[in-house]
Amino acid sequence: MALLEIRNVVRRFGDFTAVDGVSLEVASGEFFTLLGPSGCGKTTLLRMIAGFDDPDQGDLLLDGKSLRDIPPEQRPIHTVFQSYALFPHLSVVENVAFPLRMAKVAPAEIQRRVQEALASVHLSEKQRHLPHELSGGQKQRVALARGLVNRPRLLLLDEPLGALDAKLREEMQVELINLQKNVGITFVFVTHSQAEALALSHRIAVMNQGKVEQLDEPSRLYGFPRNRFVADFIGKINMLAATVVASGSDHLELDVAGVGRVLGPPQPAMPVGTRGQFAVRPEQVRIGAGSVDSAGPLSNRVKGRILDFLYVGDVTTYLVELENGTRLEALLPNSAPGRAKFFETGDPVELAWSAEVGVFLDA
Amino acid sequence: MPKRSAERTTRWLVSGPPTLFMLLFFLAPSLIMVLASFRYPGTFGGLAPMFGAGRPGEDTGLTLENYRFFLSDFIYVEIFIKSFAVALLSTLICLLMAYPLALLIARSPKGRRDLMVLLVILPFASNFLIRVYALMILLGPQQALATSLNGALALFGLGRVNLLFSSFAVVVGMVYVHLPFMVLPLYTNLEKHDPALLDAAQDLGANGWQRFWRVTFPLSLPGIFSGSALVFIPVLGMFAIPDLLGGTRDILIGNLIKDQFLGTRDWPFGSMLSIMLTVVVLGFAAIAARLSRRDGAREEA
């Protein structure tokens, strides 16, 4: 049985439907992420799980029991807030002890568990400090320890890494993964950052306008987006207008504007004549002067000119314009020594990609 | 360095006038008062000369007599204690009444808060004495309040009470006049509280009562301290309210000091009383400021 079950939940604010019929299940021990742009309903959904808001329709169940009529303070669900919401008048130890005090745990036991929780977030030496004496990362750790110390069935994390700088955010991502693994508590994580979601989660629900667009493992979301929104939202992707020409069991054959015949992975459910978009990731598109050499067969090839490029250190992204004006991005890793740039603006190049990559989207 | 010196000139031009004003009209009178407390009263009021001979029967020069006399008669210490008791009680009642009100305003929708604050300070728009006279009418023996109370007491076979000219009336007056001074600092403090803290407390298992005592109340301590100081100190020096609403036995320090200048014309004794009051009040203020600063430091973040 799923730990948390969300059944057809709807939440409206006036004319605006924030959450529009969401159903999903979170398994015990899972690192589950709600991903979407701001205003997609993910935070509203989180607040309903925590109990700060109630669904207009549908139900939320924890361990098979409805959460309806259970106030937030009685739910075995704790939240790490975006602003951390540490109690400014309480020291680190007192902040972490707060949920245990509320649960009337014996003082000796409180002492032991607070120390354990602080050790798990590497903050044992900051016990007596007040929140305003801590750095952003340290506040974050206190908030985590406070959320975990009373061993909730579910820990909700509301964009907890949003306020940290890039380097610290990466460190905290690794710590979060390890922490979740060690404590074995189910995490429901909310973020608008696809990179964060991909790095952390077991499964991700991509939300848009109150609905779940796709619920999948990170690699499947990235590799096989179900629709244009997901393809566009997760990572960078080239979108080209296309029509299905032949739909076989080994390949999908498309007519792509500006490219011609393109072979892609099979999508047997796609009938011939369907119009849509062919989507292929920049890092899956190879680029070469004149013609692309490769070890394996590259079925799809097209000529173009370098229009622009963006050098970001580890890789360079080239924007290539095809003869009919269609633009495609290709990514080239700068792994060769001493050379950071392979092409200049205006250079004629060939783009190529394998028949095993890309996806046709009809929605 | 022309820029430096220009800056310095500006600083003096800006801070000069208020500094001069305070020196002239606050520091100088205070020093005069300190000096006066060590002198003898003149026969017809005022002060006897410090140097040279005075009028016949006048003592001249400096003396500790005023301070000795104050400590020698218990009645003065008693009035001090009574005044502090009234001030403390008024402050406490103000706090108990202002806290829920301030909380209500702070938790109201943003657009409505300004109107509510305006209503709190509205009484200031009418003259203080007029409002106290209105209280006199309200509490008067022939008015509905007193007659219905005494009617109820008669039912239980109890004797009549006088609402007006009593300690009760004094405290009512004090609380009424000073309530806004408690509401405003409390509201200013409560309004700044991050609502996410209450969400967090609830999320972590705190019920409504626990959320108040463990989060809202401790965070509001600086507001409580400044509000209490703003009520306690003026109540201590107030003479108009005990004069108008109190009975003959409701003399407080404020009345005592006023009488020394306007009644018995013993300026040195009045100055001494005033200094004693200032010293005690400063002591209280120092404690309050210390407490408020300690909790204020915790409140930032």
XYZ file of C-alpha atoms in Angstrom, chain A:
363
model
C 0.000 0.000 0.000
C 1.198 3.465 -0.786
C 2.246 5.611 2.153
C 0.578 8.707 0.766
C -2.261 8.555 -1.684
C -3.636 11.652 -3.365
C -7.013 10.943 -4.914
C -8.378 13.267 -7.538
C -7.670 16.392 -5.476
C -9.080 19.723 -6.642
C -8.427 23.083 -5.011
C -9.891 26.358 -6.285
C -9.258 29.938 -5.221
C -12.152 31.914 -6.632
C -12.062 31.409 -10.410
C -8.534 30.071 -10.332
C -8.081 26.309 -10.099
C -4.730 25.830 -8.371
C -4.859 22.042 -8.233
C -6.974 20.394 -10.905
C -7.696 16.739 -10.274
C -4.325 15.435 -9.141
C -3.980 11.743 -8.315
C -0.716 10.157 -7.336
C 0.846 7.762 -4.861
C 4.044 8.082 -2.880
C 5.649 4.859 -1.691
C 7.279 4.454 1.700
C 10.982 5.355 1.680
C 10.702 7.246 -1.578
C 12.294 10.576 -2.516
C 9.368 12.031 -4.423
C 9.482 15.416 -6.175
C 6.764 17.782 -7.322
C 8.334 19.811 -10.123
C 6.839 22.702 -11.997
C 6.995 26.416 -12.748
C 5.721 28.869 -10.153
C 1.933 28.882 -9.986
C 1.639 25.279 -11.157
C -0.048 24.190 -7.921
C 2.825 22.287 -6.343
C 2.975 24.419 -3.203
C -0.812 24.329 -2.808
C -0.642 20.553 -3.010
C 2.142 20.524 -0.410
C 0.119 22.730 1.941
C -2.810 20.337 1.639
C -0.572 17.385 2.527
C 0.725 19.319 5.556
C -2.832 20.254 6.511
C -2.691 24.039 6.103
C -5.236 23.857 3.311
C -8.087 21.491 2.474
C -9.046 20.114 -0.932
C -12.374 21.229 -2.402
C -12.756 17.775 -3.909
C -10.945 14.500 -3.569
C -9.055 13.114 -0.626
C -5.587 12.622 0.783
C -4.790 9.367 2.542
C -1.858 8.489 4.751
C -1.390 4.757 5.322
C -4.825 4.292 3.781
C -6.551 6.607 6.276
C -8.072 9.897 5.199
C -6.296 13.010 6.452
C -9.522 14.999 6.311
C -10.324 16.639 9.663
C -6.854 15.954 11.049
C -5.244 19.343 11.880
C -1.597 19.938 10.898
C -0.344 19.562 14.473
C -1.747 16.030 14.668
C -0.432 14.792 11.326
C 2.773 12.725 11.465
C 4.012 14.950 8.662
C 6.618 17.679 9.123
C 7.678 20.444 6.773
C 10.961 22.161 5.969
C 9.830 25.630 4.948
C 11.326 27.665 2.149
C 12.267 30.442 4.581
C 13.377 27.775 7.127
C 11.020 29.395 9.701
C 13.454 28.749 12.547
C 12.260 30.189 15.853
C 14.476 33.272 16.217
C 14.260 33.340 20.017
C 15.327 29.721 20.439
C 18.835 28.294 20.172
C 19.707 25.552 17.696
C 19.160 22.874 20.353
C 15.832 24.378 21.440
C 14.663 24.654 17.832
C 15.427 21.001 17.162
C 13.891 19.947 20.491
C 10.647 21.817 19.717
C 8.691 18.975 18.047
C 9.819 16.531 20.754
C 8.649 18.935 23.490
C 5.299 19.258 21.760
C 5.050 15.467 21.614
C 5.820 15.328 25.377
C 8.889 13.129 24.954
C 10.852 12.520 28.183
C 13.673 15.075 28.733
C 16.498 12.505 28.683
C 15.144 11.087 25.451
C 14.824 14.597 23.972
C 18.468 15.280 24.800
C 19.585 12.053 23.128
C 17.526 12.470 19.989
C 18.402 16.146 19.503
C 22.110 15.261 19.651
C 21.551 12.443 17.194
C 19.664 14.719 14.795
C 22.289 17.475 15.026
C 25.053 14.943 14.395
C 23.242 13.699 11.295
C 23.338 17.194 9.790
C 26.892 17.927 11.041
C 25.888 20.767 13.327
C 26.846 19.450 16.756
C 29.241 22.348 17.410
C 26.618 25.086 16.852
C 24.140 23.948 19.526
C 23.984 27.116 21.625
C 23.841 29.526 18.692
C 20.747 31.499 17.804
C 19.424 31.261 14.223
C 20.612 34.748 13.258
C 24.174 33.712 14.051
C 24.087 30.918 11.456
C 24.823 30.951 7.734
C 22.134 30.016 5.192
C 23.423 26.471 4.852
C 23.529 26.010 8.616
C 19.973 27.315 9.021
C 18.960 24.850 6.344
C 20.527 22.007 8.321
C 18.808 23.065 11.540
C 15.462 23.127 9.715
C 16.165 19.619 8.390
C 17.166 18.297 11.808
C 14.038 19.873 13.327
C 11.846 18.269 10.675
C 13.385 14.838 11.070
C 13.982 14.608 14.821
C 10.526 13.302 15.711
C 10.668 10.751 12.867
C 7.621 11.856 10.856
C 6.045 9.400 8.416
C 6.577 12.029 5.739
C 8.906 15.010 5.429
C 7.760 17.793 3.119
C 10.435 20.089 1.709
C 9.255 23.340 0.141
C 12.012 24.620 -2.171
C 14.469 24.271 0.701
C 17.556 24.932 -1.419
C 16.153 27.990 -3.176
C 17.889 30.529 -0.937
C 21.356 28.965 -1.129
C 24.110 29.926 -3.570
C 24.942 27.527 -6.394
C 27.931 25.777 -4.818
C 26.260 25.290 -1.444
C 23.146 24.056 -3.215
C 25.102 21.259 -4.851
C 26.677 20.283 -1.531
C 23.288 20.254 0.156
C 21.855 18.108 -2.649
C 24.402 15.398 -1.912
C 23.738 15.728 1.814
C 19.975 15.500 1.277
C 20.316 12.283 -0.736
C 22.549 10.709 1.911
C 20.348 11.917 4.752
C 17.224 10.505 3.169
C 18.988 7.197 2.560
C 20.215 7.036 6.169
C 17.023 7.997 7.988
C 14.738 6.091 5.624
C 12.000 8.721 5.928
C 9.833 9.422 2.893
C 10.567 12.837 1.381
C 8.158 14.881 -0.709
C 10.215 17.626 -2.267
C 8.868 20.678 -4.070
C 10.998 22.609 -6.536
C 10.900 24.600 -9.737
C 14.472 23.611 -10.579
C 14.587 20.667 -12.981
C 18.299 20.119 -12.256
C 17.556 19.740 -8.551
C 14.651 17.404 -9.237
C 16.667 15.200 -11.600
C 19.601 14.990 -9.181
C 17.623 14.142 -6.055
C 14.495 12.188 -6.833
C 13.461 8.590 -7.196
C 10.355 9.767 -9.007
C 9.180 13.152 -10.240
C 5.687 14.484 -10.908
C 5.922 17.340 -13.414
C 3.071 19.745 -12.780
C 1.609 22.459 -14.973
C -1.524 24.543 -14.436
C -2.725 22.362 -11.602
C -2.316 19.062 -13.408
C 0.327 16.349 -13.392
C 1.794 16.301 -16.919
C 4.005 13.279 -16.361
C 5.040 11.116 -13.425
C 8.199 9.134 -13.978
C 11.749 8.338 -12.958
C 14.227 11.139 -13.742
C 15.958 9.312 -16.621
C 12.643 8.460 -18.277
C 11.346 12.011 -17.883
C 14.476 13.335 -19.511
C 14.734 10.675 -22.202
C 11.053 10.149 -22.958
C 9.033 13.270 -22.231
C 5.379 12.597 -22.904
C 4.483 16.027 -24.233
C 5.892 19.378 -25.317
C 5.580 20.925 -21.870
C 7.639 18.237 -20.164
C 10.191 18.132 -23.001
C 10.620 21.880 -22.842
C 10.596 22.203 -19.060
C 13.132 19.476 -18.360
C 16.515 20.344 -19.847
C 17.139 21.876 -23.252
C 15.600 20.321 -26.299
C 15.316 21.014 -30.062
C 11.752 20.978 -31.353
C 11.091 20.505 -35.045
C 7.734 20.321 -36.807
C 7.249 16.776 -38.103
C 4.743 14.333 -39.603
C 4.700 10.559 -39.149
C 5.471 8.854 -42.451
C 5.792 5.250 -41.327
C 5.318 3.664 -37.921
C 7.176 0.355 -37.655
C 8.120 -1.901 -34.784
C 11.838 -1.053 -35.139
C 11.668 2.593 -36.196
C 9.426 5.585 -36.452
C 9.902 7.358 -39.759
C 9.210 11.072 -39.865
C 9.195 13.897 -42.313
C 10.849 16.746 -40.439
C 10.656 20.310 -41.764
C 14.056 21.453 -43.044
C 15.696 18.081 -42.425
C 13.750 15.589 -44.491
C 13.425 11.912 -43.584
C 14.316 11.203 -39.951
C 14.414 7.847 -38.207
C 13.588 7.724 -34.541
C 12.970 5.079 -31.858
C 9.757 3.105 -32.447
C 6.487 4.535 -31.162
C 4.032 1.882 -32.456
C 0.976 3.687 -31.083
C 1.631 6.663 -33.378
C -0.512 6.400 -36.544
C 0.845 7.465 -39.910
C -0.035 11.036 -40.829
C 0.066 12.360 -37.232
C 1.409 15.897 -37.089
C 3.543 17.005 -34.127
C 7.041 17.810 -33.030
C 10.235 15.841 -33.247
C 12.315 16.569 -30.110
C 16.006 15.812 -29.775
C 18.434 16.890 -27.017
C 21.392 19.135 -27.985
C 23.884 16.676 -26.479
C 22.480 13.909 -28.709
C 23.186 15.934 -31.851
C 26.747 15.482 -33.144
C 28.410 18.290 -35.031
C 31.288 18.155 -37.541
C 33.041 20.273 -40.197
C 31.945 19.025 -43.609
C 30.741 15.649 -42.406
C 30.440 13.938 -39.039
C 32.676 10.940 -38.401
C 31.407 8.370 -35.989
C 31.997 4.845 -34.825
C 28.343 3.829 -35.041
C 25.846 4.527 -37.803
C 24.193 7.952 -37.683
C 21.062 7.692 -39.778
C 20.003 11.296 -39.589
C 22.173 13.966 -41.161
C 21.611 17.585 -42.158
C 23.783 20.516 -43.341
C 23.811 23.973 -41.836
C 25.843 26.985 -40.777
C 27.019 28.091 -37.319
C 24.853 31.037 -36.330
C 26.093 31.557 -32.801
C 27.768 29.722 -29.947
C 27.821 29.854 -26.187
C 31.005 28.818 -24.412
C 30.344 27.865 -20.765
C 33.607 26.132 -19.837
C 32.946 22.425 -19.848
C 30.845 22.490 -23.001
C 30.051 24.784 -25.907
C 26.549 25.020 -27.305
C 26.398 25.770 -31.033
C 23.318 27.270 -32.612
C 23.105 25.984 -36.188
C 20.820 27.360 -38.871
C 19.605 24.892 -41.501
C 19.074 25.882 -45.123
C 15.351 26.543 -44.629
C 16.011 28.762 -41.605
C 15.201 26.151 -38.945
C 17.526 26.423 -35.945
C 19.023 23.523 -34.015
C 21.287 23.404 -30.989
C 24.175 20.981 -30.675
C 26.412 20.490 -27.682
C 30.110 19.758 -27.904
C 32.123 18.842 -24.791
C 35.411 20.732 -24.516
C 37.314 17.650 -23.438
C 40.132 17.920 -25.998
C 43.220 19.572 -24.442
C 44.130 23.120 -25.402
C 41.130 23.719 -27.577
C 37.984 25.401 -26.402
C 36.438 26.321 -29.702
C 36.021 24.157 -32.764
C 33.940 26.368 -35.016
C 33.437 30.048 -35.763
C 30.251 31.848 -36.681
C 29.465 31.236 -40.331
C 31.322 27.902 -40.606
C 29.493 25.269 -42.665
C 28.835 22.173 -40.546
C 26.971 18.912 -40.606
C 24.649 17.792 -37.828
C 23.918 14.133 -37.243
C 22.128 11.971 -34.734
C 21.369 8.324 -34.283
C 18.054 6.650 -34.987
C 18.016 5.575 -31.303
C 17.504 9.106 -29.939
C 14.791 11.718 -30.058
C 11.086 11.456 -29.496
C 8.005 12.375 -31.496
C 5.427 14.386 -29.566
C 1.878 14.792 -30.784
C 0.803 16.947 -27.820
